[in-house]
Short mmCIF file of C-alpha atoms in Angstrom, two decimals:
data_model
loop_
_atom_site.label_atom_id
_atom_site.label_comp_id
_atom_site.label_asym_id
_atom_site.label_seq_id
_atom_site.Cartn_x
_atom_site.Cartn_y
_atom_site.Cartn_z
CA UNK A 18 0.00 0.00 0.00
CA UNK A 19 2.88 2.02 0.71
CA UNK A 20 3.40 2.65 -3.43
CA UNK A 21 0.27 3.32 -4.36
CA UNK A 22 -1.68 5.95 -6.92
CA UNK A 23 -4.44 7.33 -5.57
CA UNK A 24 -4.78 9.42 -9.01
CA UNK A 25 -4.17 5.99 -11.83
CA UNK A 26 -4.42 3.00 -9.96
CA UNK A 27 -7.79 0.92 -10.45
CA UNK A 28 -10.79 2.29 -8.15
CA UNK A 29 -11.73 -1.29 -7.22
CA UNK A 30 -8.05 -2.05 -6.43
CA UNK A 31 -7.83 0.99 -4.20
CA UNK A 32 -11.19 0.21 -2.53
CA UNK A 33 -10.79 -3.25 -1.87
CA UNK A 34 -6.84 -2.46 -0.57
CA UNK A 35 -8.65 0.08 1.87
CA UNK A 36 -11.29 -1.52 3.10
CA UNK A 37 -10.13 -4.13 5.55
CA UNK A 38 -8.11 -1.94 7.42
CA UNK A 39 -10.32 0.96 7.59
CA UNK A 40 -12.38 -1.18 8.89
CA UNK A 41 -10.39 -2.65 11.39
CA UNK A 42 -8.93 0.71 12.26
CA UNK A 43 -12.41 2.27 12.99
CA UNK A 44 -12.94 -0.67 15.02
CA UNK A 45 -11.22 0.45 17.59
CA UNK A 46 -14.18 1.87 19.71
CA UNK A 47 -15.90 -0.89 20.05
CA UNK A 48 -13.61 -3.48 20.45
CA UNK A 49 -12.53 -1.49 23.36
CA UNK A 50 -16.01 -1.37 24.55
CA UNK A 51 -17.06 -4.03 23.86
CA UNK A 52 -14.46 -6.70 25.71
CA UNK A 53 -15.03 -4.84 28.74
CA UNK A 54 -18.84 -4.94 28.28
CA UNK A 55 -18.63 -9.00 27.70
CA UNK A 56 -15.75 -9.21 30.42
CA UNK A 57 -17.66 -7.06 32.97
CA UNK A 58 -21.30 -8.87 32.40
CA UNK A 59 -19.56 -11.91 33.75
CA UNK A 60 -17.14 -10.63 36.21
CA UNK A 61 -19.26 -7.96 37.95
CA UNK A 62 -22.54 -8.62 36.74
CA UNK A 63 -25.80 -6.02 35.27
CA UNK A 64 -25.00 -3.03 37.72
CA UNK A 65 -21.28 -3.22 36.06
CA UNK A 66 -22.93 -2.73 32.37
CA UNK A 67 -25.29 0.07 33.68
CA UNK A 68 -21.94 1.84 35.10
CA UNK A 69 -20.22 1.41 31.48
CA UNK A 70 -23.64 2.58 29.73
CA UNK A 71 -23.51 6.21 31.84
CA UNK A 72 -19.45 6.71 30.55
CA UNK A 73 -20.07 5.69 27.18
CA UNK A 74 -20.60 9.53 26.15
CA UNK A 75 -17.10 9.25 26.89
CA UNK A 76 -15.57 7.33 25.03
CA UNK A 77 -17.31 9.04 22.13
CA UNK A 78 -15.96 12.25 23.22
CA UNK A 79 -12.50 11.48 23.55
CA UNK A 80 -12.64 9.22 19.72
CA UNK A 81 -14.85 11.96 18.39
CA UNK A 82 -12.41 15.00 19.04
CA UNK A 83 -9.45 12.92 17.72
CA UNK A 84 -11.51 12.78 14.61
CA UNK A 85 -12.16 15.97 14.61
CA UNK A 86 -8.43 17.06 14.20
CA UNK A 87 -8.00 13.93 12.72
CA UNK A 88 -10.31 13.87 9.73
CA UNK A 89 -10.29 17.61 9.70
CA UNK A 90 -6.91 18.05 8.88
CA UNK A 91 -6.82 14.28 6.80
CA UNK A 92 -8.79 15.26 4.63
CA UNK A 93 -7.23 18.25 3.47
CA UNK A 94 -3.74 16.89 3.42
CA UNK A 95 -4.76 14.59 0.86
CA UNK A 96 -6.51 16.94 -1.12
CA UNK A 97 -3.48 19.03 -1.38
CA UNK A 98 -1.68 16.28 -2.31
CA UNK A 99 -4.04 16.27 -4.92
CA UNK A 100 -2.94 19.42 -5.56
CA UNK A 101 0.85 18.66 -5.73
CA UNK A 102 0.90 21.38 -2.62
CA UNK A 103 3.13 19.21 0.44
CA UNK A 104 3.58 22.34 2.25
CA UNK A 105 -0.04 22.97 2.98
CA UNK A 106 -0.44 19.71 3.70
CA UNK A 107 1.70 19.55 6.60
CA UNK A 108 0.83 23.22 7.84
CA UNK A 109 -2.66 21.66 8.20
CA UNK A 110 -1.50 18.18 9.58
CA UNK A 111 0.70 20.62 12.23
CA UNK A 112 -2.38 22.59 13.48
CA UNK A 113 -4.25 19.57 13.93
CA UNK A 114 -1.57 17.86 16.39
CA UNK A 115 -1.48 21.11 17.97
CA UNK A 116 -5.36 21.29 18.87
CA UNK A 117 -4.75 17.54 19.50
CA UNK A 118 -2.40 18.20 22.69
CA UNK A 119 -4.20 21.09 23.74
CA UNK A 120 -8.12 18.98 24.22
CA UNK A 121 -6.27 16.04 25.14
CA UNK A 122 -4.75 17.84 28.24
CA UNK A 123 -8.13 19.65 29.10
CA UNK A 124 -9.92 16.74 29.00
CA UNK A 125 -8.29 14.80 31.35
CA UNK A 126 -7.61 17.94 33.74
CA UNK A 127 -10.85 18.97 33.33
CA UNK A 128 -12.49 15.28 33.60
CA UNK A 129 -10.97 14.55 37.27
CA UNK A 130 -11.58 17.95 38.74
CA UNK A 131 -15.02 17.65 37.79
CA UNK A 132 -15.57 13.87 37.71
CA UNK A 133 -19.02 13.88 39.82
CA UNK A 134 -20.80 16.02 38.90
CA UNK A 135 -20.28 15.34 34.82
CA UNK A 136 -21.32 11.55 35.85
CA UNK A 137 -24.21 12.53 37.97
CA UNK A 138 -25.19 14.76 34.49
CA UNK A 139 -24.88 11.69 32.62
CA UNK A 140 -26.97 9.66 34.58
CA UNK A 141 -25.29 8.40 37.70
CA UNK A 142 -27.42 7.29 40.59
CA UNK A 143 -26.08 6.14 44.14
CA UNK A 144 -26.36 2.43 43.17
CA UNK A 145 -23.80 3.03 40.08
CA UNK A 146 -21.76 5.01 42.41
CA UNK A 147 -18.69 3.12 43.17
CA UNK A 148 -18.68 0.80 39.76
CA UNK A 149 -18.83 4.93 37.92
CA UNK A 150 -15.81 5.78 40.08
CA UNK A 151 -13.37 2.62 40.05
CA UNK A 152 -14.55 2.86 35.98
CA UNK A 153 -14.21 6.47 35.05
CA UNK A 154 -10.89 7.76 36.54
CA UNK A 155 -8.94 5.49 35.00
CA UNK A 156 -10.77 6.29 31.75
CA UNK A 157 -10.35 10.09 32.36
CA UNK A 158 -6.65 9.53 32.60
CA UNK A 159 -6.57 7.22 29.19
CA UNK A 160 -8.07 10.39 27.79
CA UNK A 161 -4.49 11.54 25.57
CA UNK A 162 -4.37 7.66 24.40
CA UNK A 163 -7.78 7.86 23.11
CA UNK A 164 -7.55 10.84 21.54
CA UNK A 165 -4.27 10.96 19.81
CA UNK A 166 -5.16 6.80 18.67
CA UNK A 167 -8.40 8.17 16.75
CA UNK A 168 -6.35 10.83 15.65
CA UNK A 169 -3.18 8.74 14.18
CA UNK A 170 -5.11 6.02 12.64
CA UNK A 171 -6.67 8.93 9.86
CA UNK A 172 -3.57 10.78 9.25
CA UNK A 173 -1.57 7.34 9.16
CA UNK A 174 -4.55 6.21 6.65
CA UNK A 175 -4.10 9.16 5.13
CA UNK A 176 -0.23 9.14 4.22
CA UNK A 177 -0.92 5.52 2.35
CA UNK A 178 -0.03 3.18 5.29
CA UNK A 179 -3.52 1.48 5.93
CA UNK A 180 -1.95 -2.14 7.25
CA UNK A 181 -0.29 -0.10 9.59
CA UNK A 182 -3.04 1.42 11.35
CA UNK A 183 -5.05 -2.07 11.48
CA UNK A 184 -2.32 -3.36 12.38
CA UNK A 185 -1.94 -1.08 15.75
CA UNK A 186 -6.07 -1.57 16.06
CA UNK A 187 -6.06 -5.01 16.13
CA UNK A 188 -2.61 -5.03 18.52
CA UNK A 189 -4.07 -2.60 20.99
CA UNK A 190 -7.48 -4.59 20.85
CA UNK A 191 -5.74 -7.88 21.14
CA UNK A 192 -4.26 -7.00 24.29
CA UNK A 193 -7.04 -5.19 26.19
CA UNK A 194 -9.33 -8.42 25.20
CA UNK A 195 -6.22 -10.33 27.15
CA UNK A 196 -5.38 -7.77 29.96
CA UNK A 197 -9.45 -7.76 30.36
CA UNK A 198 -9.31 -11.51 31.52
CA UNK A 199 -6.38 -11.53 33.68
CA UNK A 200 -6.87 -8.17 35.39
CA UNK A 201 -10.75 -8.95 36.00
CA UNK A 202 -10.52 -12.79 36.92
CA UNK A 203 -7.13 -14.21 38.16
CA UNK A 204 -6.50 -10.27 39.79
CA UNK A 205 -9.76 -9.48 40.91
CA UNK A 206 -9.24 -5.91 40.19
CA UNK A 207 -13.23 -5.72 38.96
CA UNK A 208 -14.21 -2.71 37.39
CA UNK A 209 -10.55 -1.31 37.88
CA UNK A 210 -8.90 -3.97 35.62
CA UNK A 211 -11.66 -3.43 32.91
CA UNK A 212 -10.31 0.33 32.56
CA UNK A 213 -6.97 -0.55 32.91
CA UNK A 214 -6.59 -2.66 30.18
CA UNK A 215 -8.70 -0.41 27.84
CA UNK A 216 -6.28 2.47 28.23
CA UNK A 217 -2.99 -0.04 28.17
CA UNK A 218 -4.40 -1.37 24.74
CA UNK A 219 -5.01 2.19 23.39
CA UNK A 220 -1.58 3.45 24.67
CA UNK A 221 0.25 0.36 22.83
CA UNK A 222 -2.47 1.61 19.89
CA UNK A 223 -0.94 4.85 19.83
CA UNK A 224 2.82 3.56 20.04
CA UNK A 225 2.36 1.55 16.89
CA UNK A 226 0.61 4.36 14.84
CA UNK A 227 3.63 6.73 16.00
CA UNK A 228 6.26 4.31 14.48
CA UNK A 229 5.21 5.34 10.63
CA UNK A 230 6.58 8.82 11.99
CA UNK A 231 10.07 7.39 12.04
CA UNK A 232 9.18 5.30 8.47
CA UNK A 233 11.07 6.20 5.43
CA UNK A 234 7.65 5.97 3.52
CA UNK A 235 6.51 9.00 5.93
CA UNK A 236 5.40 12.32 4.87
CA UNK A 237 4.30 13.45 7.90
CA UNK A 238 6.06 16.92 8.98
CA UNK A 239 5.72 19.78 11.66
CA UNK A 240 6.19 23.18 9.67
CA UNK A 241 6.24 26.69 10.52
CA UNK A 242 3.65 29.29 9.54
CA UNK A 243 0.68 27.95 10.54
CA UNK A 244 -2.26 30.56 10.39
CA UNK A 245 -5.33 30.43 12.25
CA UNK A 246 -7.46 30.43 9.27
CA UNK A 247 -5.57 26.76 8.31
CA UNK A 248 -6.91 25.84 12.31
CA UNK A 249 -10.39 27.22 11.43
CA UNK A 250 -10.34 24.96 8.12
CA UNK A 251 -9.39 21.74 10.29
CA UNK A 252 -12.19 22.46 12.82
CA UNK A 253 -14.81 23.18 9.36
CA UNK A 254 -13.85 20.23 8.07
CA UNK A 255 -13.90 17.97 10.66
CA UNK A 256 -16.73 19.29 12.84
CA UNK A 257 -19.21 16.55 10.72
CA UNK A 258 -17.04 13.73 11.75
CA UNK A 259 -16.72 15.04 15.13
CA UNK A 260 -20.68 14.61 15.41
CA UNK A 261 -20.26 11.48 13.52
CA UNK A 262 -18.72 9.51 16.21
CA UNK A 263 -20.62 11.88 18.98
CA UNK A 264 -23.62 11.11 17.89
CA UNK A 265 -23.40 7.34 19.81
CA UNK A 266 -22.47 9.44 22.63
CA UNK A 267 -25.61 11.39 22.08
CA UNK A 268 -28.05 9.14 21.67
CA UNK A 269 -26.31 7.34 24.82
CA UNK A 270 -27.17 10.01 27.27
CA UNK A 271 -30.21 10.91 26.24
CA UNK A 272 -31.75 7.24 25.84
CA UNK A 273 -30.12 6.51 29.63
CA UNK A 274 -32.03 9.49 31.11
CA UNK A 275 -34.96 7.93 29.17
CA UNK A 276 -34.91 4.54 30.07
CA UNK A 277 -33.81 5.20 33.89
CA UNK A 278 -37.40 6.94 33.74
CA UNK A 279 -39.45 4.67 32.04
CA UNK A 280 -38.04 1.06 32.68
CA UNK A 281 -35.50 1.57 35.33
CA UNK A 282 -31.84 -0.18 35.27
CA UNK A 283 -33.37 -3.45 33.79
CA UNK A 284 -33.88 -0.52 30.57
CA UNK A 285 -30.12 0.64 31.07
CA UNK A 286 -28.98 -2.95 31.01
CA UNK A 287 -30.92 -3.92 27.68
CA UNK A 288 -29.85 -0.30 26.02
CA UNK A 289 -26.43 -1.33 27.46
CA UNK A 290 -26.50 -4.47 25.53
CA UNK A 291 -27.94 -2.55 22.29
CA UNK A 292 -25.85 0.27 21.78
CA UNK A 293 -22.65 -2.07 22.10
CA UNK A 294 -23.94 -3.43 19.73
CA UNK A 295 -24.70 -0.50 17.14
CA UNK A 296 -21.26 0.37 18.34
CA UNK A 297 -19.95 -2.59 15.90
CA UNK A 298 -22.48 -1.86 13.51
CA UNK A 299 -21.23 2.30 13.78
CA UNK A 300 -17.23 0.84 13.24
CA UNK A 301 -17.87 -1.17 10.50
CA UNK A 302 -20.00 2.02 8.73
CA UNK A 303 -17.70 4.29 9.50
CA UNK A 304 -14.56 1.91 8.35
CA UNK A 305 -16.18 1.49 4.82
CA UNK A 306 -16.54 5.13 4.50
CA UNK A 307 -12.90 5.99 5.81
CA UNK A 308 -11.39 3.31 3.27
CA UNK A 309 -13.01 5.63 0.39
CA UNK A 310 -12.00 8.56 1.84
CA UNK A 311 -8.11 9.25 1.22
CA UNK A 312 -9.04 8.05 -2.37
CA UNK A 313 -12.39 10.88 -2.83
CA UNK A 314 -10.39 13.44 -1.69
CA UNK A 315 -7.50 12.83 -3.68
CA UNK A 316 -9.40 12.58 -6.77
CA UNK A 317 -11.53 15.68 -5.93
CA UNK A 318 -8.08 17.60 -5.38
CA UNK A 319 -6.88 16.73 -8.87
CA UNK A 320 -10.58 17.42 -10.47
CA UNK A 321 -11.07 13.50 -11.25
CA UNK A 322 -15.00 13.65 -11.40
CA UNK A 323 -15.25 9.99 -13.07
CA UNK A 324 -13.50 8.59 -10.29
CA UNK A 325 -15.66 10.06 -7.32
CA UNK A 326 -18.69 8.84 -8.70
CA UNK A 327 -17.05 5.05 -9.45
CA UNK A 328 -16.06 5.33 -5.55
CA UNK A 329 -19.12 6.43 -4.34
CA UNK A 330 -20.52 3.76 -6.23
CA UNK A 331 -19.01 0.75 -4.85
CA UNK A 332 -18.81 2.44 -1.28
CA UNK A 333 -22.83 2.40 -1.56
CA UNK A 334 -22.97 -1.25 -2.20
CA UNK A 335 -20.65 -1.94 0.91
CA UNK A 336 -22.70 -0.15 2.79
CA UNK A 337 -26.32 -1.63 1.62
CA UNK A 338 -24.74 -5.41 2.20
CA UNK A 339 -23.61 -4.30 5.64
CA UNK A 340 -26.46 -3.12 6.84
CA UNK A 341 -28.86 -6.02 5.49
CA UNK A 342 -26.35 -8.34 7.41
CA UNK A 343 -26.68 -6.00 10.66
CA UNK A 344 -30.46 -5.94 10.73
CA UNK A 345 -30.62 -9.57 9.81
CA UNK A 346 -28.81 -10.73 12.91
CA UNK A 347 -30.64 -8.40 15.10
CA UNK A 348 -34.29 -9.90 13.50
CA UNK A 349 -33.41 -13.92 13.46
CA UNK A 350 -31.28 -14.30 16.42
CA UNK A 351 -32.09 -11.39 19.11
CA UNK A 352 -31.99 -13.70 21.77
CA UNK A 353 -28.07 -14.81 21.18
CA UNK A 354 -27.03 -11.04 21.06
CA UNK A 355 -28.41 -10.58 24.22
CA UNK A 356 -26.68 -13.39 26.06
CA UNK A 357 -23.16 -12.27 23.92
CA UNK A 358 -23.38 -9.95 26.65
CA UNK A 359 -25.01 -11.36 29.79
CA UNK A 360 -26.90 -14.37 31.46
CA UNK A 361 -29.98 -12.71 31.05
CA UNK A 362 -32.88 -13.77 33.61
CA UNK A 363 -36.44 -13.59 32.33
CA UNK A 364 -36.71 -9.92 32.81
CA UNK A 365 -34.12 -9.32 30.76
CA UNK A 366 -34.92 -11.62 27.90
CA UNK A 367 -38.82 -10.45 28.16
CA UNK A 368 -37.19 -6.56 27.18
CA UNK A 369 -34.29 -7.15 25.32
CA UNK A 370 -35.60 -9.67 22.48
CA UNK A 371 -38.44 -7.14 21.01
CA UNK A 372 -35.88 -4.63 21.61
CA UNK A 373 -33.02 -5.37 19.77
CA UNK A 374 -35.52 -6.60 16.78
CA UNK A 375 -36.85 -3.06 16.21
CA UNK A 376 -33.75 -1.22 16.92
CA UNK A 377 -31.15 -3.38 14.19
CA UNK A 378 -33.28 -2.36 11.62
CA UNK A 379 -31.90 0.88 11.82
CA UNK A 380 -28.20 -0.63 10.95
CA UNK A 381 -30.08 -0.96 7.28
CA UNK A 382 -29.63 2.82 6.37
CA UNK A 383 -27.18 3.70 8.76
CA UNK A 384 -24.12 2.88 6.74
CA UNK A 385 -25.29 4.50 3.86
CA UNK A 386 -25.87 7.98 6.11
CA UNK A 387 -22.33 7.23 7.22
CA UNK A 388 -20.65 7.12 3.76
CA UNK A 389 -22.51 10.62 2.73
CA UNK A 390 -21.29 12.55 5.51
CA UNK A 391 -17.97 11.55 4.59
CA UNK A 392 -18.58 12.05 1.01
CA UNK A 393 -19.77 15.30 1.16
CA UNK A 394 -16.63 15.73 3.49
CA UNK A 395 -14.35 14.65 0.60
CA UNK A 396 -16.25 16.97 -1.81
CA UNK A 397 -14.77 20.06 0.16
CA UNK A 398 -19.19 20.41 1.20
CA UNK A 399 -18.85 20.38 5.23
CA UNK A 400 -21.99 22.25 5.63
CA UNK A 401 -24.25 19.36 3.55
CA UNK A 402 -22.51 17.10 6.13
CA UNK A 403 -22.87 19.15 9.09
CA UNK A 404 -26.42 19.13 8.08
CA UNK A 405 -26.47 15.07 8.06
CA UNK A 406 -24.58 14.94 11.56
CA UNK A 407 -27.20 16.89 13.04
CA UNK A 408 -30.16 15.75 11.74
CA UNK A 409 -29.17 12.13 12.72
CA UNK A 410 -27.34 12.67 16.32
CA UNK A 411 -29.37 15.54 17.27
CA UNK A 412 -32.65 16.76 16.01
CA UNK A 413 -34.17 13.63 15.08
CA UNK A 414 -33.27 11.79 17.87
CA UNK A 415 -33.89 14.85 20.50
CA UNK A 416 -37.34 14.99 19.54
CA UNK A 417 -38.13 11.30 19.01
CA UNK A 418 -36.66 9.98 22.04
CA UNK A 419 -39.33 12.24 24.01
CA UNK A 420 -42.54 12.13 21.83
CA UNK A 421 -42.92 8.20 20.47
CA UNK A 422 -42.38 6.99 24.29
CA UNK A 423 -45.70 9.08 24.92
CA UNK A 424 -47.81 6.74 22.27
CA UNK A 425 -45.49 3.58 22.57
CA UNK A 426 -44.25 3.51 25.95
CA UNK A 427 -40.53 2.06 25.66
CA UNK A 428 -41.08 0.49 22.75
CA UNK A 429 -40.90 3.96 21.74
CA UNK A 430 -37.62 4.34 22.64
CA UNK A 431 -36.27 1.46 20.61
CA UNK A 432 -38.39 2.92 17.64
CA UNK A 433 -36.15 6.32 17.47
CA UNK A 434 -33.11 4.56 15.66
CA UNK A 435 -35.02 3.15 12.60
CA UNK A 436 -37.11 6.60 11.87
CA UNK A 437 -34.06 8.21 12.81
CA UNK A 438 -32.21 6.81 10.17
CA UNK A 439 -34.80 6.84 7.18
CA UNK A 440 -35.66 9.71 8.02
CA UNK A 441 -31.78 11.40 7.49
CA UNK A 442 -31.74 8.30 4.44
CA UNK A 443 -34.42 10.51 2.69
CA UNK A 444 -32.23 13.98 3.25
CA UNK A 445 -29.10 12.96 2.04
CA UNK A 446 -30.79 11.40 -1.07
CA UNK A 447 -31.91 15.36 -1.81
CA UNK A 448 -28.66 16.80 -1.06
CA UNK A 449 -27.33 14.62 -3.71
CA UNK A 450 -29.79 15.21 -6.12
CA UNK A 451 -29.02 18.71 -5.71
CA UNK A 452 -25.05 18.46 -6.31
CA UNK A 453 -23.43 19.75 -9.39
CA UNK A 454 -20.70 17.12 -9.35
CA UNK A 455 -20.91 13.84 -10.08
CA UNK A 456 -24.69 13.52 -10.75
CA UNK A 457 -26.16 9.96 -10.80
#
């Protein structure tokens, strides 16, 4: 991958190179999240999951601003490599690392000198209590790793070294899966070793991505005369993807403060157990629209209209078998996703099975939302994918998850997703309609 022509070589060639380790490189969320979800189910038991649900919003924040830099200032390095420009390409990869350090420090500053009363916010109660704390300082304190692992794995992409960053993904995520077992079981460190290991395997994350620094296949450099406006452009660009990978974190908090209403922490357990799930589901989207991203904005750098369209193209078909395979598991085998995650007791299995039925069919359109934000990214359009971000992580959901509970009680709740997702399905289809390049 490391000789590769984003401008000549064959689009399916390119796509298919990309693909798997986008993929794998976006995983790195959930497989995070979701070893210490399986790991904590059986070590600590349901309370333990309702404790991880409340700091999921997070985890998204800490991934979601190192996309935010990350993407932001990707994706216009490669389109001025497009442009045959190198030194705007590193000005803009400079001011990104720069805004990088500086949220990674406030963060975890910010996250321990207010600890309680951001996890009372996000839906603590006094039960949760001790599981939130042994939990979420540790995770406040992974906060850099986090950050500057989401961040890496884009520009790393970015600078033609794909293997690479699955490569650190699937290192980091090896070793947190292992670190979860021993810490949890043989130490008995609980909820303690479950955050331990996540932040050990995103630190050894991180140390891989920073080795293509030191490649000779690296283009990566810190230059002089940055201007704010070049800061401004990384923030514009990225802002989308920021809400991209926020908008789990979203839809987290608000469906907690929901659920704790309506069904109590037998609700938090089964939304527990379904958005570590749509976590997967969210990876997987956004790795097929990440692998098509260095290539789009490339292309659109160097005013190849013929290609965008033949990489949109095969991007949408990804994305369409994805999310039929998604929604199929959740419909035919419900009850074996739920106990992936706990030993459910009739209670659980009574909510959970209905559940997770309605809310995987929302995985059906939700890749396909996924790859036009990050088209319209590529395009050099932020706004038209601002516009996605919010509809789906926002409005939709802000108002849904408070009116359909008042006709369908919680089935309501598990209802949002789908309409949510048609709903944005239907906008993006105008917004394309509308574009001037690359009409279908």
């Amino acid at each position: 991958m490391k000789k590769v022509n984003l401008l000549e070589d064959p689009v399916k060639k390119l796509f298919a190179g990309y693909l798997l380790p986008s993929i794998s490189a976006t995983m790195v969320t959930s497989i995070y999240i979701l070893a210490d979800t399986l790991m904590i189910g059986r070590g600590v038991g349901a309370i333990g999951i309702a404790a991880l649900n409340i700091l999921l919003p997070l985890f998204s924040l800490f991934f979601a601003t190192g996309m935010l830099f990350g993407a932001g200032g990707g994706i216009l390095l490669s389109v001025c490599k497009g442009k045959k420009d190198g030194l705007a390409a590193n000005q803009y990869y400079t001011a990104a690392f720069i805004m990088a350090a500086v949220m990674s420090v406030t963060y975890t500053v910010f996250g321990h000198a207010f600890f309680l009363p951001i996890t009372a916010f996000l839906g603590r109660n006094e039960n949760m209590t001790p599981y939130v704390e042994e939990y979420g300082r540790i995770l406040i304190s992974g906060a850099p790793a986090f950050l500057f692992a989401s961040f890496y794995q884009v520009f790393v992409r970015n600078d033609k070294a794909p293997r690479l960053a699955m490569t650190a993904v699937v290192s980091g995520g090896v070793l947190n899966i292992i670190l979860d077992y021993v810490l949890m079981f043989p130490m008995q460190m609980g909820m303690k070793g479950a955050a331990a290991a996540t932040v050990i395997g995103s630190f050894v994350t991180l140390f891989i991505l920073l080795t293509h620094l030191v490649s000779k296949e690296n283009t990566l450099r810190f230059v002089t005369g940055i201007h704010l406006k070049q800061a401004a452009d990384v923030v514009k660009n990225g802002f989308s993807s920021f809400l991209l990978d926020m908008c789990n974190g979203i839809v987290t908090f608000l469906f907690n403060r929901q659920i704790l209403s309506i069904a109590g922490e037998l609700g938090v357990v089964v939304y527990g157990i379904i958005s570590n799930s749509a976590y997967i589901a969210s990876s997987v989207n956004n790795g097929i629209s990440q692998a098509v991203q260095p290539i789009l904005a490339t292309n659109y750098g160097a005013g190849k209209k013929e290609r965008l369209k033949e990489v949109r193209h095969l991007a949408e078909g990804t994305a369409c078998l994805s999310g039929v395979l998604f929604a199929g598991t959740g419909l035919l085998f419900p009850a074996l996703v739920t106990e992936a995650f706990v030993r459910p007791d009739k209670e659980i299995m009574a909510m959970a099975v209905p559940a997770v039925r309605i809310y995987f069919l929302s995985f059906a359109a939700m890749g396909l939302n996924v790859l036009y934000t990050t088209w319209f990214q590529s395009v050099m359009e932020p706004a038209n994918a601002l516009r996605i971000c919010l509809l789906r992580g926002i409005v939709l959901n802000s108002l849904l998850v408070f009116v359909l509970p008042l006709f369908m009680g919680v089935t309501g709740i598990w209802t949002v997703m789908p309409v949510t997702e048609v709903l944005t399905l239907t906008a993006c289809r105008i917004m394309l309609k509308k574009q001037t390049i690359c009409r279908t």
